[in-house]
């Protein structure tokens, strides 16, 4: 299995980076054959979009060296995503949504003709068959109660992924991390047990899949 791990916290250390790392480490412990590519958008941020880079991403006929460099970067980010069976995204909630670092990555990889295309019936995602795990961290609690309406992180991530054809999405949530030590411990413990369950389920499915009789 090929894993693409994308982290997007500008902070170091970071809870989402720590938890996405724990998930990938646990998974590779169970599945030693996994290959992992790590794209850390917090430590090595992509430049925000400019007129030049929008032209480069949207039109293949790039002319200036700057445009060509952006096109090459966008191509290589898409290649990484295309090669992956599983996408693990470490995403802190910033101002009710995703960080700008992660948004820019999506701006580079959502490209007509590569990851989706426009059909007469509407846009069609071209990356079906892949799965994603969202490792999301939050200072407050947005999974229930009135603050749920302010959660533009999970719906946005699901929309972006579904747009490129990735509808099989699991969630690991660590929230309430900024609401005192007890709440933080609870949030982290809940996330870690969700990681344990997810990896155990994943391994069981693999064993069941490899034990299933093959059809001629
Ligand atoms: C600029 C900024 C904006 C934030 N906005 C929110 C928010 O809207 N809702 C929330 O619950 N937490 C918010 N937080 C708290 C972070 O989501 C929380 O600290 C999280 O653990 C950060 O993950 P990280 O350690 O991986 O960066 C914000 C933090 C920062 C620095």
Coordinates of N, CA and C and ligand atoms in Angstrom, one line a residue:
X1 N 0.9 -1.2 0.0 CA 0.0 0.0 0.0 C 0.9 1.3 0.0
X2 N 0.5 2.2 -0.8 CA 1.2 3.5 -0.9 C 0.5 4.5 -0.1
X3 N 1.1 5.2 0.8 CA 0.5 6.2 1.7 C 1.1 7.5 1.4
X4 N 0.2 8.5 1.2 CA 0.6 9.9 1.1 C 0.1 10.6 2.4
X5 N 1.1 11.0 3.2 CA 0.8 11.7 4.4 C 1.0 13.2 4.2
X6 N -0.1 14.0 4.4 CA 0.0 15.5 4.1 C -0.2 16.2 5.5
X7 N 0.7 16.9 6.0 CA 0.5 17.7 7.2 C 0.4 19.1 6.9
X8 N -0.4 19.9 7.7 CA -0.7 21.2 7.3 C -0.7 22.2 8.4
X9 N -0.1 21.8 9.5 CA 0.0 22.8 10.6 C 1.3 23.6 10.5
X10 N 1.2 25.0 10.6 CA 2.4 25.8 10.5 C 3.2 25.7 11.8
X11 N 2.6 25.1 12.9 CA 3.2 25.1 14.2 C 4.1 23.9 14.4
X12 N 5.2 24.1 15.1 CA 6.0 23.0 15.5 C 6.4 23.1 17.0
X13 N 6.1 22.1 17.9 CA 5.4 20.9 17.5 C 3.9 21.2 17.2
X14 N 3.3 20.1 16.7 CA 1.9 20.3 16.3 C 1.1 19.0 16.7
X15 N -0.1 19.1 17.2 CA -0.8 17.9 17.6 C -1.3 17.1 16.4
X16 N -1.7 17.8 15.4 CA -2.2 17.1 14.2 C -1.0 16.3 13.5
X17 N 0.1 16.9 13.5 CA 1.3 16.3 12.9 C 1.7 15.0 13.7
X18 N 1.6 15.3 15.1 CA 2.0 14.2 16.0 C 1.0 13.0 15.8
X19 N -0.3 13.3 15.7 CA -1.3 12.2 15.6 C -1.3 11.6 14.2
X20 N -1.1 12.3 13.1 CA -1.0 11.7 11.8 C 0.2 10.8 11.8
X21 N 1.3 11.2 12.4 CA 2.5 10.4 12.5 C 2.3 9.1 13.2
X22 N 1.5 9.2 14.4 CA 1.2 8.0 15.1 C 0.3 7.0 14.3
X23 N -0.6 7.6 13.6 CA -1.5 6.7 12.7 C -0.6 6.0 11.7
X24 N 0.2 6.7 11.0 CA 1.0 6.1 9.9 C 2.0 5.1 10.5
X25 N 2.6 5.4 11.7 CA 3.6 4.5 12.3 C 2.9 3.2 12.7
X26 N 1.7 3.4 13.3 CA 0.9 2.2 13.7 C 0.5 1.3 12.5
X27 N 0.1 2.0 11.4 CA -0.3 1.3 10.2 C 0.9 0.5 9.6
X28 N 2.1 1.2 9.6 CA 3.2 0.5 9.0 C 3.8 -0.6 9.9
X29 N 3.5 -0.5 11.2 CA 3.9 -1.6 12.1 C 3.1 -2.8 11.7
X30 N 1.8 -2.6 11.4 CA 0.9 -3.7 11.1 C 1.1 -4.2 9.7
X31 N 1.5 -3.3 8.8 CA 1.6 -3.6 7.4 C 3.0 -3.1 7.0
X32 N 4.0 -3.9 7.2 CA 5.4 -3.4 7.0 C 5.7 -3.1 5.5
X33 N 4.9 -3.6 4.6 CA 5.2 -3.3 3.2 C 4.8 -2.0 2.7
X34 N 4.1 -1.2 3.6 CA 3.6 0.1 3.2 C 4.8 1.1 2.8
X35 N 4.5 1.8 1.7 CA 5.5 2.9 1.3 C 4.8 4.2 1.7
X36 N 5.6 5.1 2.3 CA 5.1 6.4 2.8 C 5.8 7.5 2.2
X37 N 5.0 8.5 1.6 CA 5.5 9.7 1.1 C 5.0 10.8 2.1
X38 N 5.8 11.7 2.6 CA 5.4 12.7 3.6 C 5.5 14.1 3.0
X39 N 4.4 14.7 2.8 CA 4.4 16.1 2.3 C 4.1 17.0 3.5
X40 N 5.0 17.8 4.0 CA 4.7 18.6 5.2 C 4.6 20.1 4.7
X41 N 3.3 20.5 4.6 CA 3.0 21.8 4.1 C 3.3 22.9 5.2
X42 N 3.4 22.5 6.4 CA 3.7 23.4 7.5 C 5.1 23.8 7.5
X43 N 6.0 22.7 7.4 CA 7.4 23.0 7.4 C 8.0 23.5 6.1
X44 N 7.3 23.0 5.0 CA 7.7 23.5 3.6 C 6.5 24.0 2.9
X45 N 6.0 25.2 3.2 CA 4.8 25.7 2.6 C 4.9 26.0 1.1
X46 N 3.8 25.7 0.5 CA 3.7 26.1 -1.0 C 3.4 27.6 -1.0
X47 N 3.8 28.3 -2.1 CA 3.5 29.7 -2.2 C 2.0 29.9 -2.5
X48 N 1.4 30.9 -1.9 CA 0.0 31.2 -2.3 C -0.1 31.5 -3.7
X49 N -1.4 31.4 -4.2 CA -1.6 31.6 -5.6 C -1.4 33.1 -6.0
X50 N -0.9 33.2 -7.2 CA -0.7 34.6 -7.8 C -1.3 34.5 -9.2
X51 N -1.3 35.6 -9.9 CA -1.8 35.6 -11.3 C -1.0 34.6 -12.1
X52 N 0.3 34.6 -12.0 CA 1.2 33.7 -12.7 C 0.9 32.3 -12.4
X53 N 0.7 31.9 -11.1 CA 0.5 30.5 -10.8 C -0.8 30.0 -11.2
X54 N -1.9 30.9 -11.2 CA -3.2 30.4 -11.6 C -3.1 30.1 -13.1
X55 N -2.5 31.0 -13.9 CA -2.3 30.7 -15.3 C -1.6 29.4 -15.5
X56 N -0.5 29.1 -14.8 CA 0.3 27.9 -15.0 C -0.5 26.7 -14.7
X57 N -1.3 26.7 -13.6 CA -2.1 25.5 -13.2 C -3.2 25.3 -14.1
X58 N -3.8 26.3 -14.7 CA -5.0 26.1 -15.5 C -4.8 26.0 -17.0
X59 N -3.6 26.4 -17.4 CA -3.4 26.3 -18.9 C -2.0 25.6 -19.1
X60 N -2.1 24.5 -20.0 CA -0.8 23.8 -20.2 C 0.2 24.6 -21.0
X61 N -0.2 25.6 -21.7 CA 0.7 26.4 -22.6 C 1.4 27.4 -21.7
X62 N 2.3 27.0 -20.8 CA 3.0 28.0 -20.0 C 4.2 28.5 -20.8
X63 N 4.6 29.8 -20.5 CA 5.6 30.4 -21.2 C 6.8 30.8 -20.4
X64 N 6.6 31.5 -19.3 CA 7.7 32.1 -18.6 C 8.4 31.0 -17.7
X65 N 9.6 31.1 -17.3 CA 10.2 30.1 -16.4 C 9.4 30.0 -15.1
X66 N 8.9 31.1 -14.6 CA 8.1 31.0 -13.3 C 6.9 30.2 -13.5
X67 N 6.2 30.4 -14.7 CA 5.0 29.6 -14.9 C 5.3 28.1 -15.1
X68 N 6.4 27.9 -15.7 CA 6.8 26.4 -15.9 C 7.1 25.8 -14.6
X69 N 7.8 26.5 -13.7 CA 8.2 26.0 -12.4 C 6.9 25.6 -11.6
X70 N 5.9 26.5 -11.7 CA 4.6 26.2 -10.9 C 3.9 25.0 -11.5
X71 N 4.0 24.9 -12.9 CA 3.3 23.7 -13.5 C 4.0 22.4 -13.1
X72 N 5.4 22.5 -13.1 CA 6.1 21.3 -12.7 C 5.8 20.9 -11.2
X73 N 5.7 21.9 -10.4 CA 5.3 21.6 -9.0 C 3.9 21.0 -8.9
X74 N 2.9 21.6 -9.6 CA 1.6 21.1 -9.6 C 1.5 19.7 -10.1
X75 N 2.3 19.4 -11.2 CA 2.4 18.1 -11.7 C 2.9 17.1 -10.7
X76 N 4.0 17.5 -10.0 CA 4.6 16.5 -9.1 C 3.7 16.3 -7.8
X77 N 2.9 17.3 -7.4 CA 2.0 17.1 -6.3 C 0.9 16.2 -6.7
X78 N 0.4 16.3 -8.0 CA -0.7 15.4 -8.5 C -0.1 14.0 -8.6
X79 N 1.1 13.9 -9.1 CA 1.7 12.6 -9.3 C 1.8 11.8 -7.9
X80 N 2.1 12.6 -6.9 CA 2.2 12.0 -5.5 C 0.8 11.5 -5.1
X81 N -0.2 12.3 -5.4 CA -1.6 11.9 -5.0 C -2.1 10.7 -5.8
X82 N -1.8 10.8 -7.1 CA -2.2 9.7 -8.0 C -1.6 8.4 -7.6
X83 N -0.4 8.4 -7.1 CA 0.4 7.2 -6.8 C -0.1 6.6 -5.5
X84 N -0.9 7.4 -4.7 CA -1.2 6.9 -3.3 C -2.5 6.1 -3.3
X85 N -2.5 5.0 -2.5 CA -3.8 4.3 -2.2 C -4.5 5.0 -1.1
X86 N -3.8 5.5 -0.1 CA -4.4 6.1 1.1 C -3.7 7.4 1.3
X87 N -4.6 8.4 1.5 CA -4.2 9.8 1.8 C -4.5 10.0 3.3
X88 N -3.5 10.4 4.0 CA -3.7 10.8 5.5 C -3.4 12.3 5.6
X89 N -4.4 13.0 6.0 CA -4.3 14.5 6.1 C -4.3 14.9 7.5
X90 N -3.3 15.5 8.0 CA -3.2 16.2 9.3 C -3.7 17.6 9.2
X91 N -4.9 17.9 9.8 CA -5.5 19.2 9.6 C -5.9 19.9 10.9
X92 N -5.2 20.9 11.3 CA -5.8 21.7 12.4 C -6.9 22.6 12.0
X93 N -7.9 22.8 12.8 CA -8.9 23.8 12.5 C -8.4 25.2 12.8
X94 N -8.4 26.1 11.7 CA -8.0 27.5 11.9 C -9.2 28.3 11.4
X95 N -9.7 29.1 12.4 CA -10.8 30.0 12.0 C -11.9 29.3 11.3
X96 N -12.3 28.1 11.9 CA -13.4 27.3 11.5 C -13.2 26.5 10.3
X97 N -12.1 26.6 9.6 CA -11.8 25.9 8.4 C -10.4 25.2 8.4
X98 N -9.9 25.0 7.2 CA -8.6 24.4 7.1 C -7.5 25.5 7.1
X99 N -6.3 25.1 7.3 CA -5.2 26.2 7.2 C -5.0 26.6 5.8
X100 N -4.5 27.8 5.6 CA -4.2 28.2 4.2 C -3.2 27.4 3.5
X101 N -2.3 26.8 4.3 CA -1.3 25.9 3.7 C -1.9 24.7 3.0
X102 N -3.0 24.2 3.7 CA -3.7 23.0 3.1 C -4.5 23.4 1.9
X103 N -5.1 24.6 2.0 CA -6.0 25.1 0.9 C -5.1 25.3 -0.4
X104 N -3.9 25.8 -0.2 CA -3.1 26.0 -1.4 C -2.7 24.6 -2.0
X105 N -2.5 23.6 -1.2 CA -2.2 22.3 -1.7 C -3.4 21.8 -2.6
X106 N -4.6 22.0 -2.1 CA -5.8 21.6 -2.9 C -5.8 22.5 -4.2
X107 N -5.5 23.7 -4.1 CA -5.5 24.6 -5.2 C -4.6 24.1 -6.3
X108 N -3.5 23.4 -5.9 CA -2.5 22.9 -6.9 C -3.0 21.5 -7.4
X109 N -3.7 20.7 -6.6 CA -4.0 19.4 -7.1 C -5.4 19.2 -7.7
X110 N -6.3 20.1 -7.4 CA -7.6 20.0 -8.1 C -7.5 20.7 -9.5
X111 N -7.2 19.8 -10.5 CA -6.9 20.4 -11.8 C -7.7 19.6 -12.9
X112 N -8.5 20.3 -13.6 CA -9.3 19.7 -14.7 C -8.4 19.0 -15.6
X113 N -8.8 17.8 -16.0 CA -8.0 16.9 -16.9 C -7.0 16.0 -16.2
X114 N -6.7 16.3 -14.9 CA -5.8 15.4 -14.2 C -6.5 14.8 -13.0
X115 N -7.2 15.5 -12.2 CA -7.9 14.9 -11.0 C -9.4 14.9 -11.1
X116 N -9.9 15.7 -12.0 CA -11.4 15.7 -12.3 C -11.5 16.2 -13.8
X117 N -12.7 15.9 -14.3 CA -13.0 16.4 -15.7 C -14.4 16.8 -15.8
X118 N -14.7 17.7 -16.7 CA -16.1 18.2 -16.8 C -16.8 17.4 -17.9
X119 N -17.8 16.6 -17.5 CA -18.6 15.8 -18.4 C -19.9 16.6 -18.6
X120 N -20.7 16.2 -19.6 CA -22.0 16.9 -19.8 C -22.9 16.9 -18.6
X121 N -22.8 15.8 -17.8 CA -23.6 15.7 -16.6 C -23.0 16.4 -15.4
X122 N -21.8 17.0 -15.6 CA -21.2 17.7 -14.4 C -19.8 17.2 -14.2
X123 N -19.1 17.8 -13.2 CA -17.7 17.4 -13.0 C -17.6 15.9 -12.5
X124 N -16.6 15.2 -12.9 CA -16.4 13.8 -12.5 C -15.0 13.7 -11.9
X125 N -14.9 13.2 -10.7 CA -13.6 13.0 -10.0 C -12.9 11.8 -10.7
X126 N -11.5 12.0 -10.9 CA -10.8 10.9 -11.6 C -9.9 10.1 -10.6
X127 N -10.1 10.3 -9.3 CA -9.2 9.6 -8.4 C -10.0 8.5 -7.5
X128 N -11.0 8.0 -8.1 CA -11.8 7.0 -7.4 C -11.0 5.8 -7.1
X129 N -11.3 5.1 -6.0 CA -10.6 3.9 -5.6 C -9.6 4.2 -4.5
X130 N -9.4 5.5 -4.2 CA -8.5 5.8 -3.1 C -9.3 6.1 -1.9
X131 N -8.6 6.0 -0.7 CA -9.3 6.4 0.5 C -8.5 7.5 1.2
X132 N -9.2 8.1 2.1 CA -8.5 9.2 2.9 C -8.9 9.1 4.4
X133 N -7.9 9.5 5.2 CA -8.2 9.6 6.7 C -7.9 11.0 7.0
X134 N -8.8 11.7 7.7 CA -8.6 13.0 8.1 C -8.3 13.0 9.6
X135 N -7.1 13.5 10.0 CA -6.7 13.6 11.4 C -6.9 15.1 11.7
X136 N -8.0 15.4 12.4 CA -8.4 16.8 12.6 C -8.2 17.2 14.1
X137 N -7.6 18.4 14.3 CA -7.4 18.9 15.7 C -8.1 20.2 15.8
X138 N -8.6 20.4 17.0 CA -9.4 21.7 17.3 C -9.2 22.1 18.7
X139 N -9.2 23.4 18.9 CA -9.1 23.9 20.3 C -10.4 23.8 21.0
X140 N -11.5 24.0 20.2 CA -12.9 23.9 20.8 C -13.5 22.6 20.4
X141 N -14.8 22.6 20.6 CA -15.6 21.4 20.3 C -16.6 21.8 19.2
X142 N -16.5 21.1 18.1 CA -17.4 21.5 16.9 C -18.1 20.3 16.4
X143 N -18.0 19.1 17.1 CA -18.6 17.9 16.5 C -20.1 17.8 17.0
X144 N -20.4 18.6 18.0 CA -21.8 18.6 18.5 C -22.1 20.0 19.2
X145 N -23.4 20.2 19.5 CA -23.7 21.5 20.1 C -23.8 22.6 19.1
X146 N -24.0 23.8 19.6 CA -24.2 25.0 18.6 C -23.0 25.2 17.7
X147 N -21.8 24.9 18.2 CA -20.6 25.2 17.4 C -20.5 24.3 16.2
X148 N -21.3 23.3 16.2 CA -21.3 22.4 15.0 C -21.5 23.2 13.7
X149 N -22.4 24.2 13.8 CA -22.7 25.0 12.6 C -21.4 25.8 12.1
X150 N -20.4 25.9 13.0 CA -19.3 26.7 12.5 C -18.1 25.7 12.0
X151 N -18.4 24.4 11.9 CA -17.4 23.5 11.4 C -17.4 23.6 9.9
X152 N -16.5 24.3 9.4 CA -16.3 24.4 7.9 C -15.0 23.6 7.5
X153 N -14.5 22.9 8.5 CA -13.3 22.1 8.2 C -13.6 20.7 7.6
X154 N -14.4 19.9 8.4 CA -14.7 18.6 7.8 C -15.5 18.6 6.5
X155 N -16.6 19.5 6.5 CA -17.4 19.5 5.2 C -16.6 20.0 4.0
X156 N -15.7 20.9 4.3 CA -14.8 21.4 3.2 C -13.9 20.3 2.7
X157 N -13.3 19.6 3.6 CA -12.3 18.6 3.2 C -13.1 17.5 2.5
X158 N -14.3 17.1 3.0 CA -15.0 16.0 2.3 C -15.5 16.5 0.9
X159 N -15.8 17.8 0.8 CA -16.2 18.3 -0.5 C -15.1 18.2 -1.5
X160 N -13.9 18.7 -1.1 CA -12.7 18.7 -1.9 C -12.3 17.3 -2.4
X161 N -12.4 16.4 -1.4 CA -12.0 15.0 -1.8 C -13.0 14.4 -2.7
X162 N -14.3 14.6 -2.4 CA -15.3 14.0 -3.2 C -15.3 14.5 -4.6
X163 N -14.9 15.8 -4.8 CA -14.8 16.4 -6.1 C -13.8 15.7 -7.0
X164 N -12.7 15.1 -6.4 CA -11.7 14.4 -7.2 C -12.0 12.9 -7.1
X165 N -13.1 12.5 -6.5 CA -13.6 11.1 -6.6 C -13.2 10.3 -5.3
X166 N -12.7 11.0 -4.3 CA -12.4 10.2 -3.1 C -13.6 10.4 -2.1
X167 N -14.4 9.4 -2.0 CA -15.6 9.5 -1.2 C -15.5 8.6 0.1
X168 N -14.4 7.7 0.1 CA -14.2 6.8 1.2 C -13.3 7.5 2.2
X169 N -13.9 8.2 3.2 CA -13.2 9.1 4.1 C -13.4 8.7 5.5
X170 N -12.4 8.5 6.3 CA -12.5 8.2 7.7 C -12.0 9.4 8.5
X171 N -12.5 9.5 9.7 CA -12.2 10.7 10.5 C -11.6 10.3 11.9
X172 N -10.5 10.9 12.2 CA -9.9 10.9 13.6 C -10.0 12.3 14.1
X173 N -10.6 12.4 15.2 CA -10.9 13.8 15.7 C -10.3 14.0 17.1
X174 N -9.5 15.0 17.2 CA -9.0 15.5 18.6 C -9.5 16.9 18.8
X175 N -10.5 17.0 19.6 CA -11.1 18.4 19.8 C -11.2 18.7 21.3
X176 N -11.5 20.0 21.6 CA -11.5 20.5 22.9 C -10.1 20.6 23.5
X177 N -9.1 20.7 22.6 CA -7.7 20.7 23.1 C -7.3 22.0 23.7
X178 N -8.1 23.1 23.6 CA -7.8 24.4 24.2 C -8.7 24.7 25.3
X179 N -9.3 23.7 25.9 CA -10.3 24.0 26.9 C -9.9 23.4 28.3
X180 N -8.6 23.5 28.6 CA -8.1 23.1 29.9 C -7.5 21.7 29.7
X181 N -6.7 21.4 30.8 CA -5.9 20.1 30.7 C -6.7 18.9 30.6
X182 N -7.8 18.9 31.4 CA -8.6 17.6 31.4 C -9.3 17.4 30.0
X183 N -9.8 18.5 29.5 CA -10.4 18.4 28.1 C -9.4 18.0 27.1
X184 N -8.2 18.5 27.2 CA -7.1 18.2 26.3 C -6.8 16.7 26.4
X185 N -6.7 16.2 27.6 CA -6.3 14.8 27.8 C -7.4 13.9 27.2
X186 N -8.7 14.3 27.4 CA -9.8 13.5 26.9 C -9.8 13.5 25.3
X187 N -9.6 14.7 24.8 CA -9.5 14.8 23.3 C -8.4 14.0 22.7
X188 N -7.3 14.0 23.3 CA -6.1 13.2 22.8 C -6.4 11.7 22.9
X189 N -6.9 11.3 24.1 CA -7.2 9.9 24.4 C -8.2 9.4 23.4
X190 N -9.3 10.2 23.1 CA -10.3 9.8 22.1 C -9.7 9.6 20.7
X191 N -8.8 10.5 20.4 CA -8.2 10.4 19.0 C -7.3 9.2 19.0
X192 N -6.6 8.9 20.0 CA -5.6 7.8 20.0 C -6.4 6.5 20.0
X193 N -7.5 6.4 20.7 CA -8.2 5.1 20.6 C -8.9 5.0 19.3
X194 N -9.3 6.1 18.6 CA -9.9 6.0 17.3 C -8.8 5.5 16.3
X195 N -7.6 6.0 16.5 CA -6.5 5.5 15.6 C -6.3 4.0 15.8
X196 N -6.3 3.6 17.0 CA -6.1 2.1 17.3 C -7.2 1.3 16.6
X197 N -8.4 1.8 16.8 CA -9.6 1.1 16.2 C -9.4 1.1 14.6
X198 N -9.1 2.2 14.1 CA -9.0 2.3 12.6 C -8.0 1.4 12.1
X199 N -6.8 1.4 12.7 CA -5.7 0.5 12.2 C -6.1 -1.0 12.4
X200 N -6.7 -1.3 13.5 CA -7.1 -2.7 13.7 C -8.2 -3.1 12.6
X201 N -9.1 -2.3 12.3 CA -10.1 -2.5 11.3 C -9.5 -2.7 9.9
X202 N -8.5 -1.9 9.7 CA -7.8 -1.9 8.4 C -7.1 -3.2 8.2
X203 N -6.4 -3.6 9.3 CA -5.6 -4.9 9.2 C -6.5 -6.1 9.1
X204 N -7.7 -6.0 9.8 CA -8.6 -7.1 9.7 C -9.2 -7.2 8.2
X205 N -9.5 -6.1 7.6 CA -10.0 -6.1 6.3 C -8.9 -6.6 5.3
X206 N -7.7 -6.3 5.6 CA -6.6 -6.8 4.7 C -6.5 -8.3 4.8
X207 N -6.5 -8.8 6.0 CA -6.4 -10.2 6.2 C -7.6 -10.9 5.6
X208 N -8.8 -10.4 5.8 CA -10.0 -11.0 5.2 C -9.9 -10.9 3.6
X209 N -9.4 -9.8 3.1 CA -9.3 -9.6 1.7 C -8.3 -10.6 1.1
X210 N -7.2 -10.8 1.8 CA -6.2 -11.8 1.2 C -6.6 -13.2 1.4
X211 N -7.5 -13.5 2.4 CA -8.0 -14.9 2.6 C -9.1 -15.2 1.7
X212 N -9.8 -14.2 1.1 CA -10.9 -14.4 0.3 C -10.5 -15.2 -1.0
X213 N -11.3 -16.2 -1.4 CA -11.0 -17.0 -2.6 C -11.0 -16.1 -3.8
X214 N -10.0 -16.2 -4.7 CA -10.0 -15.3 -5.9 C -10.9 -15.9 -6.9
X215 N -11.5 -15.1 -7.7 CA -12.4 -15.5 -8.7 C -11.7 -15.6 -10.0
X216 N -11.9 -16.7 -10.7 CA -11.2 -16.9 -12.0 C -11.9 -16.0 -13.1
Ligands
LIG1 C1 -4.8 31.0 14.0 C2 -5.6 29.9 14.8 C3 -6.9 29.8 14.6 C4 -7.6 28.8 15.3 N1 -9.0 28.7 15.0 C5 -9.7 27.7 15.7 C6 -11.1 27.6 15.5 O1 -11.7 28.3 14.7 N2 -11.7 26.6 16.2 C7 -11.1 25.8 17.1 O2 -11.7 24.9 17.7 N3 -9.7 25.9 17.3 C8 -9.0 26.9 16.6 N4 -7.7 27.0 16.8 C9 -7.0 26.0 17.7 C10 -6.3 24.9 17.0 O3 -7.2 24.2 16.1 C11 -5.7 23.9 17.9 O4 -4.8 24.6 18.7 C12 -5.2 22.7 17.3 O5 -4.7 21.8 18.2 C13 -4.0 23.1 16.4 O6 -3.4 21.9 15.8 P1 -1.9 21.8 15.6 O7 -1.2 21.7 16.9 O8 -1.7 20.6 14.7 O9 -1.4 23.0 14.9 C14 -7.0 28.0 16.2 C15 -5.6 28.1 16.3 C16 -4.9 29.1 15.7 C17 -3.4 29.2 15.9

